[in-house]
PDB file of C-alpha atoms in Angstrom:
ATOM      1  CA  UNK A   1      89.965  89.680  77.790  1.00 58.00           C
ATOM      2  CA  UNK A   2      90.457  87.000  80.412  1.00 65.00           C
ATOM      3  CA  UNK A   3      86.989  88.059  82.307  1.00 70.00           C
ATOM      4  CA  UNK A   4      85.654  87.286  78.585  1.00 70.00           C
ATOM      5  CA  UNK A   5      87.442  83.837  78.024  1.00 68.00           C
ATOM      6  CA  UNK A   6      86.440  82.017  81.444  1.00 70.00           C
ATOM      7  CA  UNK A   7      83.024  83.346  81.069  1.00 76.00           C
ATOM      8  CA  UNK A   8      83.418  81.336  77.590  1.00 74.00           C
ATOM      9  CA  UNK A   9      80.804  77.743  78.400  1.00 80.00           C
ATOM     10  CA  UNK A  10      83.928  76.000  76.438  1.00 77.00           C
ATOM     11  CA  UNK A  11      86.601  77.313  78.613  1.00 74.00           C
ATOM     12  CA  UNK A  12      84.365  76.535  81.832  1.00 77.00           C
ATOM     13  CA  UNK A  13      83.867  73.120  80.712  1.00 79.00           C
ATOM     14  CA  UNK A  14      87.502  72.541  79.778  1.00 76.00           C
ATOM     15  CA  UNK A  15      88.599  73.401  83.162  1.00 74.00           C
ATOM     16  CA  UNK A  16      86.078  72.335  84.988  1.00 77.00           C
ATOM     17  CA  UNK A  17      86.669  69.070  83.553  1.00 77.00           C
ATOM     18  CA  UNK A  18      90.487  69.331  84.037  1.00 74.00           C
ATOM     19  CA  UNK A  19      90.030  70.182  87.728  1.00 72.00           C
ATOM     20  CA  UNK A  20      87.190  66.873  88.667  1.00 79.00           C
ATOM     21  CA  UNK A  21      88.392  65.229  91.457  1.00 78.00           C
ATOM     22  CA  UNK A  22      90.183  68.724  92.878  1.00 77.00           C
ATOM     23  CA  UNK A  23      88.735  71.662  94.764  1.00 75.00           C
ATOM     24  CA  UNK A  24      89.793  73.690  92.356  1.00 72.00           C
ATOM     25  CA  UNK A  25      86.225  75.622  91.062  1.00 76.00           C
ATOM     26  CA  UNK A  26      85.851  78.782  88.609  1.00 72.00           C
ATOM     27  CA  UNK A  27      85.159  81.075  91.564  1.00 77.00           C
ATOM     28  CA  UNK A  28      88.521  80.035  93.473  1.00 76.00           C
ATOM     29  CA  UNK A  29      90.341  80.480  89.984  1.00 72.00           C
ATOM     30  CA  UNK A  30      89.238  83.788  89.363  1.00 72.00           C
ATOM     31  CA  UNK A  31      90.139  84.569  92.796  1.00 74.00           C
ATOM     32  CA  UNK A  32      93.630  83.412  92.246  1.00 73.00           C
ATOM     33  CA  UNK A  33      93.766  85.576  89.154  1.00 70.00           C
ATOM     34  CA  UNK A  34      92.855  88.445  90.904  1.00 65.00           C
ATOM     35  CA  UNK A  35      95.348  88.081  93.756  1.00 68.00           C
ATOM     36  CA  UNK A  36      98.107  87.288  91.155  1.00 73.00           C
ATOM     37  CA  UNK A  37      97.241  90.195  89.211  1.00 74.00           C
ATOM     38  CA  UNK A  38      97.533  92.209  92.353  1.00 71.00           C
ATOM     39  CA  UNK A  39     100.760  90.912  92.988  1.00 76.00           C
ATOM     40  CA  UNK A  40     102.267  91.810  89.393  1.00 76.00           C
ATOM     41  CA  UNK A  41     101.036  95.799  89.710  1.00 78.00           C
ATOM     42  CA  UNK A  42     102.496  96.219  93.137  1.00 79.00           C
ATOM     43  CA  UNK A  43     105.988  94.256  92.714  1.00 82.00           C
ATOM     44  CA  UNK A  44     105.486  96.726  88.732  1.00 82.00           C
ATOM     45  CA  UNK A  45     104.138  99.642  90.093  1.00 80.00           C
ATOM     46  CA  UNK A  46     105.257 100.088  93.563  1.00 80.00           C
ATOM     47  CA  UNK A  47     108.000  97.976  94.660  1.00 84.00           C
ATOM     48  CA  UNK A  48     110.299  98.191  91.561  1.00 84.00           C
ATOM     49  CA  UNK A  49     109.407 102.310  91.632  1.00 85.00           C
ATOM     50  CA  UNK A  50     111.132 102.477  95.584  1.00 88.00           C
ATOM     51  CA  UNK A  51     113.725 100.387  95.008  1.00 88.00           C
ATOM     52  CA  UNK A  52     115.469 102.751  92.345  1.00 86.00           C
ATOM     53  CA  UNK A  53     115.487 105.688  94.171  1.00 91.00           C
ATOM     54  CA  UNK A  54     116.601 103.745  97.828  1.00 92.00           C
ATOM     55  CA  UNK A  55     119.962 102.261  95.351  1.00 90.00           C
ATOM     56  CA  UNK A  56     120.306 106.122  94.380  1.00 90.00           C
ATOM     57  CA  UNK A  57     119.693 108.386  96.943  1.00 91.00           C
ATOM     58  CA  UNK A  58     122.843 109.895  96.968  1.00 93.00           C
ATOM     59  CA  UNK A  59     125.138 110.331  93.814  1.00 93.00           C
ATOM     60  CA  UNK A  60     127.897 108.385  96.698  1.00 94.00           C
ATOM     61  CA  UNK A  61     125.471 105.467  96.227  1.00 93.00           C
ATOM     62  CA  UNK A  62     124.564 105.708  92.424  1.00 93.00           C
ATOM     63  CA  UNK A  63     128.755 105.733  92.109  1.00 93.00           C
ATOM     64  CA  UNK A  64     128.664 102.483  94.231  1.00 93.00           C
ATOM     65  CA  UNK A  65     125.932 101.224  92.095  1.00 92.00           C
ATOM     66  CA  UNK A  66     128.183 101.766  88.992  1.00 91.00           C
ATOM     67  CA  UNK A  67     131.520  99.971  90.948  1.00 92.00           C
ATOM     68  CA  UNK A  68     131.151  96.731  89.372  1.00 93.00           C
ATOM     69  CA  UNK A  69     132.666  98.799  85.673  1.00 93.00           C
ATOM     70  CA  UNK A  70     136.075  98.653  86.970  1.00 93.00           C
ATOM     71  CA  UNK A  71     136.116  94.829  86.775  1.00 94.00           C
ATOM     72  CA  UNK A  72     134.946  94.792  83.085  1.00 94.00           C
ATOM     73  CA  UNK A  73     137.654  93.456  81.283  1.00 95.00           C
ATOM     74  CA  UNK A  74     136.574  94.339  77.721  1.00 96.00           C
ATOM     75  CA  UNK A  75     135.947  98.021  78.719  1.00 94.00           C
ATOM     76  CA  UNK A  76     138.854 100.813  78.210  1.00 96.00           C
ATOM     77  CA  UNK A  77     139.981 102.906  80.934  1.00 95.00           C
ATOM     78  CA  UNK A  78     138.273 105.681  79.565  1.00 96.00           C
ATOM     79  CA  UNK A  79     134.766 103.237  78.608  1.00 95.00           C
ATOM     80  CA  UNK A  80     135.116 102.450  82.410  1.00 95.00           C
ATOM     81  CA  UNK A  81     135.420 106.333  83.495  1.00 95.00           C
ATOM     82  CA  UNK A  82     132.806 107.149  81.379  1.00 94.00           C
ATOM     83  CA  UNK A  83     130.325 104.411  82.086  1.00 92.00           C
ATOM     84  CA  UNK A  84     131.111 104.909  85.737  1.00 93.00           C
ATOM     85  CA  UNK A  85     130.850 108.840  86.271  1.00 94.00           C
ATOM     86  CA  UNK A  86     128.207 109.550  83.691  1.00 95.00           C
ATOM     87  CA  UNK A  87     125.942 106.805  84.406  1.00 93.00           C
ATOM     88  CA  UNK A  88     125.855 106.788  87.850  1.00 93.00           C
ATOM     89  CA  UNK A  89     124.949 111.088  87.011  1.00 95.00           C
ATOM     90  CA  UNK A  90     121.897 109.367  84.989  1.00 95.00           C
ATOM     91  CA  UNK A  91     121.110 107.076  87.863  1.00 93.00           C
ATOM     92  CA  UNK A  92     121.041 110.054  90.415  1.00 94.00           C
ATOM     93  CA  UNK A  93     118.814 112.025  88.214  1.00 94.00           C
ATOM     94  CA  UNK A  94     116.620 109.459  86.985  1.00 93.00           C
ATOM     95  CA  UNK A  95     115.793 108.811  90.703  1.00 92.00           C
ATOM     96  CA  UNK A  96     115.548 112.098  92.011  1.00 92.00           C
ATOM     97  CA  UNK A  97     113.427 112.640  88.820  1.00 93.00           C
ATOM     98  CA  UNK A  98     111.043 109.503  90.421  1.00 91.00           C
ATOM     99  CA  UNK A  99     111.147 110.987  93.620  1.00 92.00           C
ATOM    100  CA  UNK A 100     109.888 113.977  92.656  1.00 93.00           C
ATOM    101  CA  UNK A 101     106.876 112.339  90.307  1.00 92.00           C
ATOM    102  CA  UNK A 102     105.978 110.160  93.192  1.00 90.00           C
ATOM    103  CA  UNK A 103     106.418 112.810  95.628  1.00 92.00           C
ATOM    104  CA  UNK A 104     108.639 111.089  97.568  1.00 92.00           C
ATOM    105  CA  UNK A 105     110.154 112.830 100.680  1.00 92.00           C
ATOM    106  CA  UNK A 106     111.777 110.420 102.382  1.00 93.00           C
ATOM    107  CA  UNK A 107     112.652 107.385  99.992  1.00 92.00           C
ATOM    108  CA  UNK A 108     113.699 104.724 102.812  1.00 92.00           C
ATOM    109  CA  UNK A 109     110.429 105.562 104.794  1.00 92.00           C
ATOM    110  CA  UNK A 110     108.413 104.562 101.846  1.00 90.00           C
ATOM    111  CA  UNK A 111     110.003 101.508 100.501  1.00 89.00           C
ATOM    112  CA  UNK A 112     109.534 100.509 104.591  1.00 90.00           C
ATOM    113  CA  UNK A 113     105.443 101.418 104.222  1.00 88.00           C
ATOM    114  CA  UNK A 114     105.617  99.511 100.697  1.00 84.00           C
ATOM    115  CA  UNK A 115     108.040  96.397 102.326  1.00 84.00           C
ATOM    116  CA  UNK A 116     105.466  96.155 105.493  1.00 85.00           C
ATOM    117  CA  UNK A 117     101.901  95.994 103.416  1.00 76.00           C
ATOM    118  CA  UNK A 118     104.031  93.130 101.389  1.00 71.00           C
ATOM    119  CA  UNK A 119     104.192  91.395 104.677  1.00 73.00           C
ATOM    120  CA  UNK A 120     101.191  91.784 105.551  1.00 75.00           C
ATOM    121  CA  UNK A 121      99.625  90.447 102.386  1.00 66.00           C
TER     122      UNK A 121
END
């Protein structure tokens, strides 16, 4: 759809004649758009799929994850247990269940291989 609109002559002309006196041209737009596209999928796809399972690898962690319950005032003592042992259960499973669709061995190596092609973007 966007490939279709800035091919449209009245979108070109519009922004050509919003960037005169810039060195903004179609070509480096598009260009932009690409790269920020880029950017979306892998912080979507990739990044935000490692982090879960590095916050979770152990159920110790998903538990630590799920500390914060203790200091919510306008949860019971038994909302809190609850909340606390059952969702940080979830948590575990949900990211071993990750792990396992993204064959991930070794979840801290692979947020590092993820972490260092960000850097080197």
């Amino acid at each position: 759809i966007i490939e279709a609109l800035l091919e449209d002559p009245k979108v070109m002309n519009t922004l050509q004649n919003k960037w005169a006196g810039t060195e903004m041209t179609m070509e480096a737009f598009k260009q932009g758009e690409n790269v920020e596209r880029w950017w979306y999928r892998y912080a979507d796809d990739d990044l935000a799929a490692l982090l879960y399972p590095n916050v979770c690898r152990t159920l110790s962690d998903s538990r630590k994850a799920f500390a914060y319950v203790k200091d919510v005032e306008h949860f019971s003592a038994m909302q809190k247990f609850l909340v606390a042992n059952i969702g940080s259960l979830a948590m575990y499973f949900a990211a071993s269940k990750i792990k396992s669709k993204r064959n991930i061995k070794d979840e801290q190596k692979a947020l590092q291989t993820t972490l260092d092609l960000f850097e080197n973007e």
